[in-house]
PDB file of C-alpha atoms and ligand atoms in Angstrom:
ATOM      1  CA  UNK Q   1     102.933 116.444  76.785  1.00 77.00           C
ATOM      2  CA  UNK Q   2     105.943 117.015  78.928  1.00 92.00           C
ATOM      3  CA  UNK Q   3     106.658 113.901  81.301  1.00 95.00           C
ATOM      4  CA  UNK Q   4     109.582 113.534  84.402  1.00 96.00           C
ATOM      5  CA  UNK Q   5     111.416 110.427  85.003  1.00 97.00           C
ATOM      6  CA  UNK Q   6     109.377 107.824  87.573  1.00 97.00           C
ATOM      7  CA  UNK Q   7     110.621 105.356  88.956  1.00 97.00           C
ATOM      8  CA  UNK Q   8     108.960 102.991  91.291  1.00 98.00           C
ATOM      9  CA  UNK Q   9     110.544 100.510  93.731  1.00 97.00           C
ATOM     10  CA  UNK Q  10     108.866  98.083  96.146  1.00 96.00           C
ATOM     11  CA  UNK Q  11     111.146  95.744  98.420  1.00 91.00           C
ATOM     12  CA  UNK Q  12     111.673  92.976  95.586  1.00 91.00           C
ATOM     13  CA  UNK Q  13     111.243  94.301  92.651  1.00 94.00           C
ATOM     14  CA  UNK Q  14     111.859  97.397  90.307  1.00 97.00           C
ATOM     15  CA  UNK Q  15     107.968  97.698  89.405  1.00 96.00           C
ATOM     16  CA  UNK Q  16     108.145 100.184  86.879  1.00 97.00           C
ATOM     17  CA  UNK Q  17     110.930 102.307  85.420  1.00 97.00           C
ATOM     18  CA  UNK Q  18     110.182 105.167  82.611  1.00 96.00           C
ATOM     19  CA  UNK Q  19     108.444 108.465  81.555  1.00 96.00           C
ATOM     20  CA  UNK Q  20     105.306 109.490  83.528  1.00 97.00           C
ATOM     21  CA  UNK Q  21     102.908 112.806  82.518  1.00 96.00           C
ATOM     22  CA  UNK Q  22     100.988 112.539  85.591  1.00 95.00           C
ATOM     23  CA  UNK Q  23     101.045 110.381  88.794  1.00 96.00           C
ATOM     24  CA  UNK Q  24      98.579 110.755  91.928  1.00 97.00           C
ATOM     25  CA  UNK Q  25     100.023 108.829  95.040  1.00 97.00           C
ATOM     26  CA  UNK Q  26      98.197 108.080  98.147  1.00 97.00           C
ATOM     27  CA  UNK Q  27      99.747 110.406 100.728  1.00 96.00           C
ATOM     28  CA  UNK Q  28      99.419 111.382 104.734  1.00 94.00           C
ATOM     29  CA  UNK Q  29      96.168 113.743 104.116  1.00 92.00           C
ATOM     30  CA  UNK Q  30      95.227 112.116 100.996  1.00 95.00           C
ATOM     31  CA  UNK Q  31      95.673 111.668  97.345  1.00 96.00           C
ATOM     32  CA  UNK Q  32      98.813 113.712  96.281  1.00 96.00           C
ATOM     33  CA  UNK Q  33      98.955 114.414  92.530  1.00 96.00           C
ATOM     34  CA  UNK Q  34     102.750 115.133  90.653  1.00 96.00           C
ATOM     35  CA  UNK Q  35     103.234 116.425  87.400  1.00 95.00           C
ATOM     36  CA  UNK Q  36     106.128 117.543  86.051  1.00 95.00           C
ATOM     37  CA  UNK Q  37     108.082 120.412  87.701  1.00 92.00           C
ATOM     38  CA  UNK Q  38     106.980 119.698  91.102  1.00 92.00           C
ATOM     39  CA  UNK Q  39     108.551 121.685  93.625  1.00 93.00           C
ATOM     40  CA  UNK Q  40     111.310 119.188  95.445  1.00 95.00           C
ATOM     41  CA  UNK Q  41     110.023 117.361  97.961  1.00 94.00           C
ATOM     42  CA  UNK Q  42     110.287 114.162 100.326  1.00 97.00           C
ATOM     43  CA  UNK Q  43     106.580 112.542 101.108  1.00 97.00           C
ATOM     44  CA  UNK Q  44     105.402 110.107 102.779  1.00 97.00           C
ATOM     45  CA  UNK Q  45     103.067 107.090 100.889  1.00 97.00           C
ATOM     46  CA  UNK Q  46     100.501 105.312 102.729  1.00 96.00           C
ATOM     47  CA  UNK Q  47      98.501 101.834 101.600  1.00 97.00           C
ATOM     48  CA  UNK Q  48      96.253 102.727  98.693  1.00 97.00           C
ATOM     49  CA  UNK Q  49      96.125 103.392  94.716  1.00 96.00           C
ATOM     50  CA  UNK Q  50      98.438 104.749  92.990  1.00 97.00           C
ATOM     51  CA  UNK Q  51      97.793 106.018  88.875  1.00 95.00           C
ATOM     52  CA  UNK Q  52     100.261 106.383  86.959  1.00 95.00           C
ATOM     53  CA  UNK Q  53      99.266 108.303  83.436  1.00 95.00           C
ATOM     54  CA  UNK Q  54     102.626 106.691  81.358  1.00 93.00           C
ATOM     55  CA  UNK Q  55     101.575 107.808  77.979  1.00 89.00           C
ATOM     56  CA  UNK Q  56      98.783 109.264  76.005  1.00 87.00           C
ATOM     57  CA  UNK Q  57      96.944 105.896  75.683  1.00 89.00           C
ATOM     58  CA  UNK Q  58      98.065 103.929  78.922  1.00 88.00           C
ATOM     59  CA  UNK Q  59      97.628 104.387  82.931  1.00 89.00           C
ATOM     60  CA  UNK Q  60      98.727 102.325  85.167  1.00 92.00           C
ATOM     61  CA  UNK Q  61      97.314 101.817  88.327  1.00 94.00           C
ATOM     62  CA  UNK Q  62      98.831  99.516  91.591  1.00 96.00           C
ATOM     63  CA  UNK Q  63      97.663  98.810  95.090  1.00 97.00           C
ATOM     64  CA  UNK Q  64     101.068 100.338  96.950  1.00 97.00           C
ATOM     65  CA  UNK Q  65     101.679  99.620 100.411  1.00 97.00           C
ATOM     66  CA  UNK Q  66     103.218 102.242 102.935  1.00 96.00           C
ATOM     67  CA  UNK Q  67     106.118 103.716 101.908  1.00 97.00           C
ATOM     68  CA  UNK Q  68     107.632 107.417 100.952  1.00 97.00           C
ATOM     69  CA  UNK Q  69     108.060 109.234  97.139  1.00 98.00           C
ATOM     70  CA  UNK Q  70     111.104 111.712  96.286  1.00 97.00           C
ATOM     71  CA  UNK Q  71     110.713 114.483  94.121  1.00 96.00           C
ATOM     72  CA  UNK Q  72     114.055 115.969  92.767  1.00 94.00           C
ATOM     73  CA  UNK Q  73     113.607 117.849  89.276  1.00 86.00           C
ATOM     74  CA  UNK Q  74     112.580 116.163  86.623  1.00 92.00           C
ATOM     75  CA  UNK Q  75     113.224 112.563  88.445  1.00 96.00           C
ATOM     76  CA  UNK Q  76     110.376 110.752  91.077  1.00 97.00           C
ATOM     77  CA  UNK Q  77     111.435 107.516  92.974  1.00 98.00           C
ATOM     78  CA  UNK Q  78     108.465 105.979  94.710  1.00 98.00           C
ATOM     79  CA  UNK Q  79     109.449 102.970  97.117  1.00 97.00           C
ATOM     80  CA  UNK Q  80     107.145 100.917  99.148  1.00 97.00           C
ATOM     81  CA  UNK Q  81     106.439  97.608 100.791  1.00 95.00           C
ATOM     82  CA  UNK Q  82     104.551  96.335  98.172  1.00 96.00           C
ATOM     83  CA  UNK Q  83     103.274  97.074  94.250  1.00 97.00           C
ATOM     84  CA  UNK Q  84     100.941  94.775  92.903  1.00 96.00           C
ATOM     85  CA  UNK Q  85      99.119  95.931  89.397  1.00 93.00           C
ATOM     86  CA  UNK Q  86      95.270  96.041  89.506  1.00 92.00           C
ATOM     87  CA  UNK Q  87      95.292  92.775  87.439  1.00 91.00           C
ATOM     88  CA  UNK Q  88      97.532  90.692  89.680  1.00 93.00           C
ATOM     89  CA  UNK Q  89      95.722  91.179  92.777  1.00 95.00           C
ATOM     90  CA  UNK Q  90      94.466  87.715  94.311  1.00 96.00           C
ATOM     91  CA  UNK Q  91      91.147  89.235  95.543  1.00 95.00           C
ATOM     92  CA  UNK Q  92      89.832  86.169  97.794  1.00 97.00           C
ATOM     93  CA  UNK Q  93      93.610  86.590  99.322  1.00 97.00           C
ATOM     94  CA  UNK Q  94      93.525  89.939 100.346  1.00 97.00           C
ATOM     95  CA  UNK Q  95      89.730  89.403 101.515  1.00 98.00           C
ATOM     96  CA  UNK Q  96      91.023  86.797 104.027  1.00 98.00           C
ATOM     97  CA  UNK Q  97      93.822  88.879 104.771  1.00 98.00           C
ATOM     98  CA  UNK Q  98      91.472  91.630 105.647  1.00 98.00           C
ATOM     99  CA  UNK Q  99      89.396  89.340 107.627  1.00 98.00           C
ATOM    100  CA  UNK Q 100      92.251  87.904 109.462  1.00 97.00           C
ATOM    101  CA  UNK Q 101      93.494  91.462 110.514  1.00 97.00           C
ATOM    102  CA  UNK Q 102      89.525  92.069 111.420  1.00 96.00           C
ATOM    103  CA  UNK Q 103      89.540  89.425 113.903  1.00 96.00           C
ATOM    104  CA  UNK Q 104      92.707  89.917 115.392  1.00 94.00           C
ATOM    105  CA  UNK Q 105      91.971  93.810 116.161  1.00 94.00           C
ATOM    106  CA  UNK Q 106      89.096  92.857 118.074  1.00 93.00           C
ATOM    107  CA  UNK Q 107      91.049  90.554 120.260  1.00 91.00           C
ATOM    108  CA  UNK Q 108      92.928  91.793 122.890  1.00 83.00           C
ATOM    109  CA  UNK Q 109      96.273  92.723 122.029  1.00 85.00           C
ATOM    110  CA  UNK Q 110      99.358  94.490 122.459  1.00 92.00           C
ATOM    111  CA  UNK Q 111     100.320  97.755 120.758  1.00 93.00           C
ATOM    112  CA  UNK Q 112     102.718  96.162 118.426  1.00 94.00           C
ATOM    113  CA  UNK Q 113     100.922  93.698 117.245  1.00 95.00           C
ATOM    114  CA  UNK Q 114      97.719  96.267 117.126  1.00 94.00           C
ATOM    115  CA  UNK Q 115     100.502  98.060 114.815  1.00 95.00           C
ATOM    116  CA  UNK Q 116     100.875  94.920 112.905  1.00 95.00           C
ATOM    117  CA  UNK Q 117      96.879  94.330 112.626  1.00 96.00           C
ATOM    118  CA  UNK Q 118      95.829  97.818 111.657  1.00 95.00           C
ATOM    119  CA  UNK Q 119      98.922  98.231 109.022  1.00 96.00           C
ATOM    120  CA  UNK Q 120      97.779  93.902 107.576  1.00 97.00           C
ATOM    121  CA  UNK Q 121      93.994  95.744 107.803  1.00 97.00           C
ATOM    122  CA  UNK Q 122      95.480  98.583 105.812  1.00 96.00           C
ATOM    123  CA  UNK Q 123      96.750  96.398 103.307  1.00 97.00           C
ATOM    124  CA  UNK Q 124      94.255  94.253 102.674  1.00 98.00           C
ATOM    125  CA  UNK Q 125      91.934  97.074 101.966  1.00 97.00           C
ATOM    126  CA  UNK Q 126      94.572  98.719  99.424  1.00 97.00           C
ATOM    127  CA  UNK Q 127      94.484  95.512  97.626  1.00 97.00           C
ATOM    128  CA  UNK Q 128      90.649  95.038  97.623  1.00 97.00           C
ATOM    129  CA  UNK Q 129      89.575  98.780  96.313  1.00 95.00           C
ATOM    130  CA  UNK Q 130      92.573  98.736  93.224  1.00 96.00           C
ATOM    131  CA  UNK Q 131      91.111  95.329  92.521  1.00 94.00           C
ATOM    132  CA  UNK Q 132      87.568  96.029  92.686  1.00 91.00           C
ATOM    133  CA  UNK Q 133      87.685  99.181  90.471  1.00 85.00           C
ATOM    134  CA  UNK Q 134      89.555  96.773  88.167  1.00 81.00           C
ATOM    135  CA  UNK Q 135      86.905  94.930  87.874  1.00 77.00           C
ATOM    136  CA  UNK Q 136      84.328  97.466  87.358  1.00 76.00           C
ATOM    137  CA  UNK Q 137      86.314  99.139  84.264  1.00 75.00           C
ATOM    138  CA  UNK Q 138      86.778  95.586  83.084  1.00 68.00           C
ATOM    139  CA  UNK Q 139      82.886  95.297  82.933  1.00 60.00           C
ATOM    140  CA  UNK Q 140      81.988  98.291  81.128  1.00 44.00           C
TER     141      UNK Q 140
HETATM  142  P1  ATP T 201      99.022  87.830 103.221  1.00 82.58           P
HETATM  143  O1  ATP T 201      98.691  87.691 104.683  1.00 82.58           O
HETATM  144  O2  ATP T 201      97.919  87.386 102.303  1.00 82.58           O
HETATM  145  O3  ATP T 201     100.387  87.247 102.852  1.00 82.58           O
HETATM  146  P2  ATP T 201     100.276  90.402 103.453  1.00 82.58           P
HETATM  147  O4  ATP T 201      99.697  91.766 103.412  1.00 82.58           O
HETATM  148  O5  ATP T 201     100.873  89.971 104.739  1.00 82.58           O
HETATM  149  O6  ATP T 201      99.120  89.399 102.964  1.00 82.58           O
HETATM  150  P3  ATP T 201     102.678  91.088 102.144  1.00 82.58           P
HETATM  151  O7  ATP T 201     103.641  90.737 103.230  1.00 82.58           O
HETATM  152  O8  ATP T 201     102.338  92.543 101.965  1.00 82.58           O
HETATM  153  O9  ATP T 201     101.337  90.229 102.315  1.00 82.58           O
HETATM  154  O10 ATP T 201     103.208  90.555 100.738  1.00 82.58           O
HETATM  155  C1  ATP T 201     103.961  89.354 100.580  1.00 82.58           C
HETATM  156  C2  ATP T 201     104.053  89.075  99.091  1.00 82.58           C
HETATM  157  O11 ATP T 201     102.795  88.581  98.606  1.00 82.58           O
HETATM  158  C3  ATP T 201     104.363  90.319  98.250  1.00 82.58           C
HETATM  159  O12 ATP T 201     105.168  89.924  97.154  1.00 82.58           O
HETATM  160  C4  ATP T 201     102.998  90.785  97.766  1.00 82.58           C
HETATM  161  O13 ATP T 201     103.094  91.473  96.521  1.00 82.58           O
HETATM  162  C5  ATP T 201     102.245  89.451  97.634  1.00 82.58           C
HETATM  163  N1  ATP T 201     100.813  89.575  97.953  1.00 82.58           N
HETATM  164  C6  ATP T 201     100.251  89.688  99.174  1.00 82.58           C
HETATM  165  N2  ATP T 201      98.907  89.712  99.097  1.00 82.58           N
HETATM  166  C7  ATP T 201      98.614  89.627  97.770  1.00 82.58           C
HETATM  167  C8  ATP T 201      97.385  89.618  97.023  1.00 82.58           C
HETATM  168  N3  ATP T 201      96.183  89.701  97.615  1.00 82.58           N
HETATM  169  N4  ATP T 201      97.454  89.511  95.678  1.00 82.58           N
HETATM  170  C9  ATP T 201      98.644  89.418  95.054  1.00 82.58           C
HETATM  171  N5  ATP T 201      99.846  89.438  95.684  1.00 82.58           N
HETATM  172  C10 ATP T 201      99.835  89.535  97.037  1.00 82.58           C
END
């Protein structure tokens, strides 16, 4: 199968760096799927799961946190905050993180820091639905 060049970037690290047949990214109005020969384009990424089909046997898939994907020819560079793979997700972390952001949004507060809550909320629930499907495959 024909494959384009991904690349995907989060703050520190280079989190993955190769061929890709297929990748669906979570976008503005939902989950955006690339394959290769995608029209060029600039795109906005938002918290969520992102699945990465790498080769014939493996997919990746990664919590991603806010962020943007280019699309030039055969090449896709993905950056955003944050990358975590499905297995490296501290679950109980991002379940207090979620509950923290909870808590704080139904305090009073001031629009930046009801930013700051809703995009920690946003987060936090990224982390928690890669991690839980994780677990799910893991148990079948
Ligand atoms: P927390 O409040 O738990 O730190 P956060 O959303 O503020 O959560 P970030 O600022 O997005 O955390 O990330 C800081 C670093 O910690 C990044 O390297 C990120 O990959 C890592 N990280 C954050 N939460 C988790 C988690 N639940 N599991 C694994 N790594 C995490």
């Amino acid at each position: 199968m024909s494959t384009f060049n991904l690349e995907v970037v989060a703050i520190d690290k280079v989190f993955y760096k190769g061929p890709c047949e297929f990748m669906v990214f979570p976008g503005l109005d939902g989950e955006q799927g690339i394959l290769p020969g995608h029209e060029v384009m600039v795109a906005a990424v938002k918290a969520g799961e992102l699945r990465c089909k790498v080769s014939e046997t493996e997919n990746m898939v990664a919590a991603v946190g806010d962020g943007f994907v280019e699309i030039l020819g055969d090449k896709v560079v993905l950056i955003a905050d944050f990358v975590e793979k499905a297995e490296d997700i501290d679950e109980m972390r991002a379940q207090r993180a979620k509950e923290r952001a909870e808590e704080r949004l139904k305090a009073k507060q001031s629009e930046r820091e009801f930013i700051h809550s809703q995009a920690a909320l946003a987060r936090a629930m990224a982390r928690l639905k890669v991690s839980s499907k994780y677990k799910k495959q893991k148990k079948i």
